[in-house]
PDB file of C-alpha atoms in Angstrom:
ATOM      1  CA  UNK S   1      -6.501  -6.761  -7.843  1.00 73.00           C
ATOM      2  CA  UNK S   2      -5.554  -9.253  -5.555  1.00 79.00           C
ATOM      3  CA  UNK S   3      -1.897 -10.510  -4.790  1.00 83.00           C
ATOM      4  CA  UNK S   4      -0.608 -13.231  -7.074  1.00 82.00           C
ATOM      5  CA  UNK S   5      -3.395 -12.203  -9.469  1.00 86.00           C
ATOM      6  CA  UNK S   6      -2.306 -12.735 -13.119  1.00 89.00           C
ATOM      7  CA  UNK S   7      -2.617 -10.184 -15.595  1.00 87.00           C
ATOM      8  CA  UNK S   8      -1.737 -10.249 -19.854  1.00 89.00           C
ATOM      9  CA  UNK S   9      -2.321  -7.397 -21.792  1.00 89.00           C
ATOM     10  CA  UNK S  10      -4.967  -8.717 -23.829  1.00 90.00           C
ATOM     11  CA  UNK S  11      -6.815  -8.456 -20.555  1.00 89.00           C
ATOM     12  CA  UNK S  12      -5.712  -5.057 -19.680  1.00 90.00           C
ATOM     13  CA  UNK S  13      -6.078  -3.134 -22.980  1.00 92.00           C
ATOM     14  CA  UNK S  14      -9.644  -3.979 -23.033  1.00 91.00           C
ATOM     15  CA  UNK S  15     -10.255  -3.647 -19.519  1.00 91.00           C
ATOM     16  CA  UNK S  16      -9.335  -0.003 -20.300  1.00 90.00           C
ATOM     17  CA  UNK S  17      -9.700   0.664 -23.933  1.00 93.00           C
ATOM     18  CA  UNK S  18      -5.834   1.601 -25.085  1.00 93.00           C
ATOM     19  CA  UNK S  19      -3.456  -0.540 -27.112  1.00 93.00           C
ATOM     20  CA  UNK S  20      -1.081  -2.849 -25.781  1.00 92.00           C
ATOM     21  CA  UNK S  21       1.618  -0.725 -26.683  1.00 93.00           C
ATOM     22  CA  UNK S  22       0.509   1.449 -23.930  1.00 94.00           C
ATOM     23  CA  UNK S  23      -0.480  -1.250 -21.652  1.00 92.00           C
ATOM     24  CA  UNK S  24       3.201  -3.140 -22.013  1.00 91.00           C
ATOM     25  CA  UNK S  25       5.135   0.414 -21.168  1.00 92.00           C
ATOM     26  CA  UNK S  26       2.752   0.165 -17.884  1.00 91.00           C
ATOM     27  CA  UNK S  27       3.407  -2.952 -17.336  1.00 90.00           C
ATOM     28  CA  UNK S  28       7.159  -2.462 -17.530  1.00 89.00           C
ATOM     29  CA  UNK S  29       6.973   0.449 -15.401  1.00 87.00           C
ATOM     30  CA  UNK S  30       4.733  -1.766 -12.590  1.00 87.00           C
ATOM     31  CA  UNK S  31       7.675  -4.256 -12.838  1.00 87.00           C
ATOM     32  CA  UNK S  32      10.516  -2.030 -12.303  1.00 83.00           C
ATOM     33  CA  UNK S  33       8.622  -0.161  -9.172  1.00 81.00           C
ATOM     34  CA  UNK S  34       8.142  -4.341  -8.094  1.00 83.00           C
ATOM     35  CA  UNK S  35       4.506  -4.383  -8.025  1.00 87.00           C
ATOM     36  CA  UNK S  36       4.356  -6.357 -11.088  1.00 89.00           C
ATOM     37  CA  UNK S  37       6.441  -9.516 -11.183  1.00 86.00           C
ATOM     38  CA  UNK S  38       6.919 -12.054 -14.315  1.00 83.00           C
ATOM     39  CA  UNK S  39       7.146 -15.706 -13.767  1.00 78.00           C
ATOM     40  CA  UNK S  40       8.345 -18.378 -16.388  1.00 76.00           C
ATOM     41  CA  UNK S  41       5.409 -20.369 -17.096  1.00 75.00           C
ATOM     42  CA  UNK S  42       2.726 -17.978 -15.525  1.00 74.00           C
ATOM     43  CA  UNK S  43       3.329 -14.649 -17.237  1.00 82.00           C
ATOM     44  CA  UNK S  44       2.764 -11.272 -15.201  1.00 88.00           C
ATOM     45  CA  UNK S  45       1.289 -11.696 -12.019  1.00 88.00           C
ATOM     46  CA  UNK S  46       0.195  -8.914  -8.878  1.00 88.00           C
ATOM     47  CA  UNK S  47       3.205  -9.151  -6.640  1.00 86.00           C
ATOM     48  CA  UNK S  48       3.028 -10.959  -3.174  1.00 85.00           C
ATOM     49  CA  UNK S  49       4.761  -9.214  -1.072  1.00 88.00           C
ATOM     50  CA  UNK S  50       6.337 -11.994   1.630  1.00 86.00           C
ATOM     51  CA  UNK S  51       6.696 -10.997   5.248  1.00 87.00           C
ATOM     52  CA  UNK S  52      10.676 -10.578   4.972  1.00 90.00           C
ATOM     53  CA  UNK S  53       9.424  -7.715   2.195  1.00 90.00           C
ATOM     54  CA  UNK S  54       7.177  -6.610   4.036  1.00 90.00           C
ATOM     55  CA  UNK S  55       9.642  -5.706   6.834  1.00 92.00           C
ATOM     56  CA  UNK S  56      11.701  -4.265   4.392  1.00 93.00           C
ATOM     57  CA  UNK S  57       9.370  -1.777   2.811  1.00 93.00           C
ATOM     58  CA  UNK S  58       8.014  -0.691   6.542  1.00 94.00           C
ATOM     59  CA  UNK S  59      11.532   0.074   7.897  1.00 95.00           C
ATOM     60  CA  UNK S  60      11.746   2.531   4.812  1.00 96.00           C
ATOM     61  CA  UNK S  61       8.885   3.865   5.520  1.00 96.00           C
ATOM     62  CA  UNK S  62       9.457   4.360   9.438  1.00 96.00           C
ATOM     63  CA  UNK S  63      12.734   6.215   8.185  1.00 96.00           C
ATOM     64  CA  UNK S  64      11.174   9.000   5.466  1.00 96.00           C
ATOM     65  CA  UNK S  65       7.054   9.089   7.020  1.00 97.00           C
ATOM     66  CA  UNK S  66       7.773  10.619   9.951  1.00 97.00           C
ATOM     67  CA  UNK S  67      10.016  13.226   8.628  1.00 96.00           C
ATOM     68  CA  UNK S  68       7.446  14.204   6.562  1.00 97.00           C
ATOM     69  CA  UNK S  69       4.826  14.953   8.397  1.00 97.00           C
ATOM     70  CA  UNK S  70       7.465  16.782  11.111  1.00 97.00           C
ATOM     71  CA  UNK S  71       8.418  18.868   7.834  1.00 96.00           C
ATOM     72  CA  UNK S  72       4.155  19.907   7.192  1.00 97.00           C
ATOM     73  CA  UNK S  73       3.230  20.578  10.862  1.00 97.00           C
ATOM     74  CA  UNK S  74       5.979  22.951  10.381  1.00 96.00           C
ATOM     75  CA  UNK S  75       3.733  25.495   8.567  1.00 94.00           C
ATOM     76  CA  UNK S  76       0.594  23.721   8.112  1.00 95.00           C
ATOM     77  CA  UNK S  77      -1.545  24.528   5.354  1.00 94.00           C
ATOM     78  CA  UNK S  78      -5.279  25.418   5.697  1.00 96.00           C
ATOM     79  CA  UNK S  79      -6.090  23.950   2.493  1.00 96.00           C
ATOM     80  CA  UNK S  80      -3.943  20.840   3.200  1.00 97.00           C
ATOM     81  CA  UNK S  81      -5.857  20.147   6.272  1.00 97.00           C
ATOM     82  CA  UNK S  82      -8.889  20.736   4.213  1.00 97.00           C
ATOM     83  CA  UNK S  83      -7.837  17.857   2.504  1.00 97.00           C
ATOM     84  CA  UNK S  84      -6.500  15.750   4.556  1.00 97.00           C
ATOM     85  CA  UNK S  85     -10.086  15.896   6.902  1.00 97.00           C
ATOM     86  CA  UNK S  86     -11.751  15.466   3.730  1.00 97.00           C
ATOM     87  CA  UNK S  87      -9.808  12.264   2.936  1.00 97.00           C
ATOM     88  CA  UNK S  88     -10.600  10.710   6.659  1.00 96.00           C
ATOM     89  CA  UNK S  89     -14.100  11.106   6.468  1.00 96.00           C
ATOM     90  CA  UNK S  90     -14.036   8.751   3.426  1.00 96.00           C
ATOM     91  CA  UNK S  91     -12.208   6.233   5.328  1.00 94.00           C
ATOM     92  CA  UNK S  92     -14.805   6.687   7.986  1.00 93.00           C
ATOM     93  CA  UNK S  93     -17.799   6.378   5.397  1.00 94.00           C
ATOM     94  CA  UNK S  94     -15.760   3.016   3.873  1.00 92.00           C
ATOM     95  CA  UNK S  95     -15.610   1.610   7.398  1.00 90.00           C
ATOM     96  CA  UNK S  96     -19.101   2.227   8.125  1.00 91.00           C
ATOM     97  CA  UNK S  97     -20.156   0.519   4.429  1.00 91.00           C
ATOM     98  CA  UNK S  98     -18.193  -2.658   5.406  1.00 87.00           C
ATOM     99  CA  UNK S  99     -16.578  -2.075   2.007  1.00 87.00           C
ATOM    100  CA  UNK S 100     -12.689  -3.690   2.814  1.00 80.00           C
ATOM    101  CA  UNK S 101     -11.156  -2.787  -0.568  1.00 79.00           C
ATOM    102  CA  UNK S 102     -12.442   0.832  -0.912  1.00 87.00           C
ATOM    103  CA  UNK S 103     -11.108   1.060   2.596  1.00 87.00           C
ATOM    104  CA  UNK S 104      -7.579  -0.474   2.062  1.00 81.00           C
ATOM    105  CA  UNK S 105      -6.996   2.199  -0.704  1.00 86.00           C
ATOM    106  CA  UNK S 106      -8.087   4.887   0.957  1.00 91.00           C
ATOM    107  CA  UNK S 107      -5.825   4.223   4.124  1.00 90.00           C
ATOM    108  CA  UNK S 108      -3.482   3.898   1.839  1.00 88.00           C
ATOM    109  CA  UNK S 109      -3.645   7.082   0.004  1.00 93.00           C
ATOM    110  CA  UNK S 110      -3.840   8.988   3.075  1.00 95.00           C
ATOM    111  CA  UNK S 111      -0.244   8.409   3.336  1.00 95.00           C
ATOM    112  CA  UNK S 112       0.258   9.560  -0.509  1.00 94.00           C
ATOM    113  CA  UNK S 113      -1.706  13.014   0.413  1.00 96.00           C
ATOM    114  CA  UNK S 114       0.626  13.557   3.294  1.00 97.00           C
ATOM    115  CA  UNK S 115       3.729  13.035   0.555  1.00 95.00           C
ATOM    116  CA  UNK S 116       2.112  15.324  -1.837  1.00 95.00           C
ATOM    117  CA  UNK S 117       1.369  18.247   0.496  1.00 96.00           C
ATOM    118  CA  UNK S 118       5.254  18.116   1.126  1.00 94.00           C
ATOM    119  CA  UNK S 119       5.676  19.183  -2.094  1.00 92.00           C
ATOM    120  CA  UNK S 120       8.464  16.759  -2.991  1.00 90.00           C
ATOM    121  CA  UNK S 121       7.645  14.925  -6.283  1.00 91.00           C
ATOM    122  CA  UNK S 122      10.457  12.082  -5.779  1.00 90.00           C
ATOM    123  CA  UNK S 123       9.443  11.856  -2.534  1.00 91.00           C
ATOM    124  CA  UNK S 124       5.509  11.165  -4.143  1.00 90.00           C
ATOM    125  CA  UNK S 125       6.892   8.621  -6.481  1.00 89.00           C
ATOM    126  CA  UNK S 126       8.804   6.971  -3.721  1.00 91.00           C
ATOM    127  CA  UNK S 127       5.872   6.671  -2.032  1.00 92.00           C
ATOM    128  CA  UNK S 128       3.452   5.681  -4.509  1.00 90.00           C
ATOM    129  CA  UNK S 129       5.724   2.202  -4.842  1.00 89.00           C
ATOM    130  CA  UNK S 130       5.956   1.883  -1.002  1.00 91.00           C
ATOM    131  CA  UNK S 131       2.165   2.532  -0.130  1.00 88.00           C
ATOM    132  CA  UNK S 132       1.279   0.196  -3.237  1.00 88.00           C
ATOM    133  CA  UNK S 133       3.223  -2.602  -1.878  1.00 90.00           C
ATOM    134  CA  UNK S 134       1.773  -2.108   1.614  1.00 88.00           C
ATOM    135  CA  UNK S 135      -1.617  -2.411   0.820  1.00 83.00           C
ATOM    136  CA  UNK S 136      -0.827  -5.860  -1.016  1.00 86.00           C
ATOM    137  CA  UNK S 137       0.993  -6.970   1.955  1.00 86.00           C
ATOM    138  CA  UNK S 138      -2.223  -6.178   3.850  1.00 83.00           C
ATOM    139  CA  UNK S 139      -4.313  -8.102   1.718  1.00 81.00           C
ATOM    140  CA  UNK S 140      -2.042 -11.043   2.295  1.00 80.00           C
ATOM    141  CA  UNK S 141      -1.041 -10.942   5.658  1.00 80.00           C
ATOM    142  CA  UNK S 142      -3.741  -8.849   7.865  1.00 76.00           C
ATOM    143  CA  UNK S 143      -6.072 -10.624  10.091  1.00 69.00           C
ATOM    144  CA  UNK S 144      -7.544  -6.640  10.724  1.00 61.00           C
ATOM    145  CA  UNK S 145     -10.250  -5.595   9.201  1.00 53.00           C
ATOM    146  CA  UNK S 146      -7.251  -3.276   7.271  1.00 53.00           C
ATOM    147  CA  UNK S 147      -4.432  -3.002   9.116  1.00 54.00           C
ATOM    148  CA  UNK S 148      -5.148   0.335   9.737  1.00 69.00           C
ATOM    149  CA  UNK S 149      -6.344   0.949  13.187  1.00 75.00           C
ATOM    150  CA  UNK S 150      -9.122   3.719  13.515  1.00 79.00           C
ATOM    151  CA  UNK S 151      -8.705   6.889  14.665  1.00 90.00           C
ATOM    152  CA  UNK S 152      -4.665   7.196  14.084  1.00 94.00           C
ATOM    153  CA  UNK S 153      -4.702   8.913  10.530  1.00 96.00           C
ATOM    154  CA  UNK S 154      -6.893  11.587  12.403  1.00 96.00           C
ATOM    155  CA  UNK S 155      -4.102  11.877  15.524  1.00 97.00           C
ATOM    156  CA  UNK S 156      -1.891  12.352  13.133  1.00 97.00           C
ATOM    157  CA  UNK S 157      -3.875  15.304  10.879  1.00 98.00           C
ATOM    158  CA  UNK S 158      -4.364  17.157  14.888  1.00 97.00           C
ATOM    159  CA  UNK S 159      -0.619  17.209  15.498  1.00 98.00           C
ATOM    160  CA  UNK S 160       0.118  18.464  12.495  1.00 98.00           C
ATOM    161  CA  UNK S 161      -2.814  20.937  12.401  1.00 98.00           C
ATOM    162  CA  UNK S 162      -1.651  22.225  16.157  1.00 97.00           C
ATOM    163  CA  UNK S 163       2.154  23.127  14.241  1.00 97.00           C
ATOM    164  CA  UNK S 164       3.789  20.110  16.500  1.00 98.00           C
ATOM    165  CA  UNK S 165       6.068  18.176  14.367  1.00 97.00           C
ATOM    166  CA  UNK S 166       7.899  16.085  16.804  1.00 97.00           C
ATOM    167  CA  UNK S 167       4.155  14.701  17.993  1.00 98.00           C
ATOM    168  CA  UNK S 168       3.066  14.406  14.459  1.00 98.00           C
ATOM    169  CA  UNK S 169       6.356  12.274  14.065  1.00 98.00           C
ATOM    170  CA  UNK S 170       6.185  10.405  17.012  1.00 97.00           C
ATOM    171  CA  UNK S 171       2.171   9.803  16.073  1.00 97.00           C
ATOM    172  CA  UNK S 172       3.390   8.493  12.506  1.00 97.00           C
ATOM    173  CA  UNK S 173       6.040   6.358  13.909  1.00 97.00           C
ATOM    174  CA  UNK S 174       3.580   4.752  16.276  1.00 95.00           C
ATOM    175  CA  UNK S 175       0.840   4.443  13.395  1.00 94.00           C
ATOM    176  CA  UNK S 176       3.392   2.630  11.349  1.00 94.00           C
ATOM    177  CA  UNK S 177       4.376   0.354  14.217  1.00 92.00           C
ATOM    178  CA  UNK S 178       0.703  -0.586  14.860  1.00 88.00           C
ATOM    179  CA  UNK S 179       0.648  -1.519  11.066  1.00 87.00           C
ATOM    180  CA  UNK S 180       3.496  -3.969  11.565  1.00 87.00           C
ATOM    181  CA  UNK S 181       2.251  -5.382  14.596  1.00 85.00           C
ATOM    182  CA  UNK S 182      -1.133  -6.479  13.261  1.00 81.00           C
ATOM    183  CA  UNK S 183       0.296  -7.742   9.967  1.00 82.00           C
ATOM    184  CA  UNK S 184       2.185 -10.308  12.705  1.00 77.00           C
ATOM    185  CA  UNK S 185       5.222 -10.464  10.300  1.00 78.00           C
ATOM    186  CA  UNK S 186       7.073 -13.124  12.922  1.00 74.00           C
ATOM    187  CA  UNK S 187       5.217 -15.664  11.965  1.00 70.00           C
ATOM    188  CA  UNK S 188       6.010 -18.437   9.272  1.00 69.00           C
ATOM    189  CA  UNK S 189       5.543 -17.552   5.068  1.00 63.00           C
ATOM    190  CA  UNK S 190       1.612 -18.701   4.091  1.00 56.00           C
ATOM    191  CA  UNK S 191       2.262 -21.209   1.158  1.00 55.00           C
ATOM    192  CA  UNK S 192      -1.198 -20.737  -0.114  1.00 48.00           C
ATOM    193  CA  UNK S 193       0.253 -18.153  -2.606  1.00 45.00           C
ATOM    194  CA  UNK S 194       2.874 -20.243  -3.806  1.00 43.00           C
ATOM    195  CA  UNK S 195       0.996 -23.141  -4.376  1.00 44.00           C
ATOM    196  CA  UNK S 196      -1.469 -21.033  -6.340  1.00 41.00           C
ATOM    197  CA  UNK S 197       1.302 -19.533  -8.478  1.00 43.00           C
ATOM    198  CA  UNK S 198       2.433 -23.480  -9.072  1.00 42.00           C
ATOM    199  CA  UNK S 199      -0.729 -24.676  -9.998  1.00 44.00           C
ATOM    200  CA  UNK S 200      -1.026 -21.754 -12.380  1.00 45.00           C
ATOM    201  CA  UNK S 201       2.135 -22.959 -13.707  1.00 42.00           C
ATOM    202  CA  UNK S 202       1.147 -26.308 -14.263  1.00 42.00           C
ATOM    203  CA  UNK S 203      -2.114 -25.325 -15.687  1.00 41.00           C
ATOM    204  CA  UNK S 204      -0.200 -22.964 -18.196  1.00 41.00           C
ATOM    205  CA  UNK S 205       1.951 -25.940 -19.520  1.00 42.00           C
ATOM    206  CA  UNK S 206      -1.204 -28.230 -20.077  1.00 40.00           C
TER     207      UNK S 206
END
């Protein structure tokens, strides 16, 4: 779903066949984590994150990402480099296709594999927010194909797989600054989204 997308539960109940009882908890739950946000006049909308946000929720991530990849280099795990190899060659295939969206998510949840091989479940659900948040961000504010430069995610996986956690932090501390850098978060707030979010506005109240 795209940022600044709106969403009502009528829509989302159907969409996946469970009542809105279940879809409003969700929803709630998609609000308090900040990926949700509610709007007088508009309703529930996909948040946008703005570039001052998007700042935000990178520094976090420069201070807990590279820690944890330090922490899994420090006994690697055959089967967690199973999966991690696994994952990359899907972001390869999604590259190849041309298919952006598939792509995004995937980039994206090679970050959330790396949190769940650590074994730390708040960690995970930190995580899950912060990686959610990022990809919207990308959507909005990447002129890259998806932010995520080739080739990095797999640096990253060989660092770890060799047992060295200071490169593997380094690596992820690099990755994340690439990320930042081709988002170009110096430059002035779009007002595309806003002005979308107005019209909707106006359109709800005729």
């Amino acid at each position: 779903m795209r940022p600044g997308e709106r969403l009502t539960e009528e829509q989302l109940a159907a969409a996946f066949n469970v009542s809105r009882t279940v879809v409003r908890q969700a929803m709630a739950r998609l609000a308090q984590d900040g990926i949700l946000e509610k709007l007088a006049n508009v309703g529930s909308t996909v948040a946008s994150p703005s570039r001052k946000q998007t700042r935000d929720i990178l520094s976090v991530r420069k201070m807990v990402e590279p820690e944890i990849v330090r922490s899994l280099a420090a006994s690697p795990s055959v089967a967690g480099l199973a999966k991690l190899r696994a994952h990359i060659a899907e972001e390869v295939d999604a590259r190849k296709r041309g298919d952006r969206g598939t792509l995004v998510r995937l980039t994206g949840e090679f970050h959330l594999l790396l949190a769940e091989l650590a074994g730390n479940e708040l960690l995970a659900r930190l995580m899950t927010g912060l990686q959610a948040l990022t990809c919207l961000a990308i959507l909005l504010h990447a002129e890259r194909e998806d932010a995520c430069p080739p080739d990095e995610h797999s640096t990253i996986v060989a660092a770890i797989a060799a047992g060295d956690g200071e490169a593997a932090a380094q690596e992820m501390l690099h990755h994340l600054q690439h990320v930042e850098k081709d988002l170009r978060l110096d430059r002035p707030e779009p007002k595309s989204t806003l002005a979308w979010l107005r019209g909707g506005a106006e359109r709800e109240r005729t």
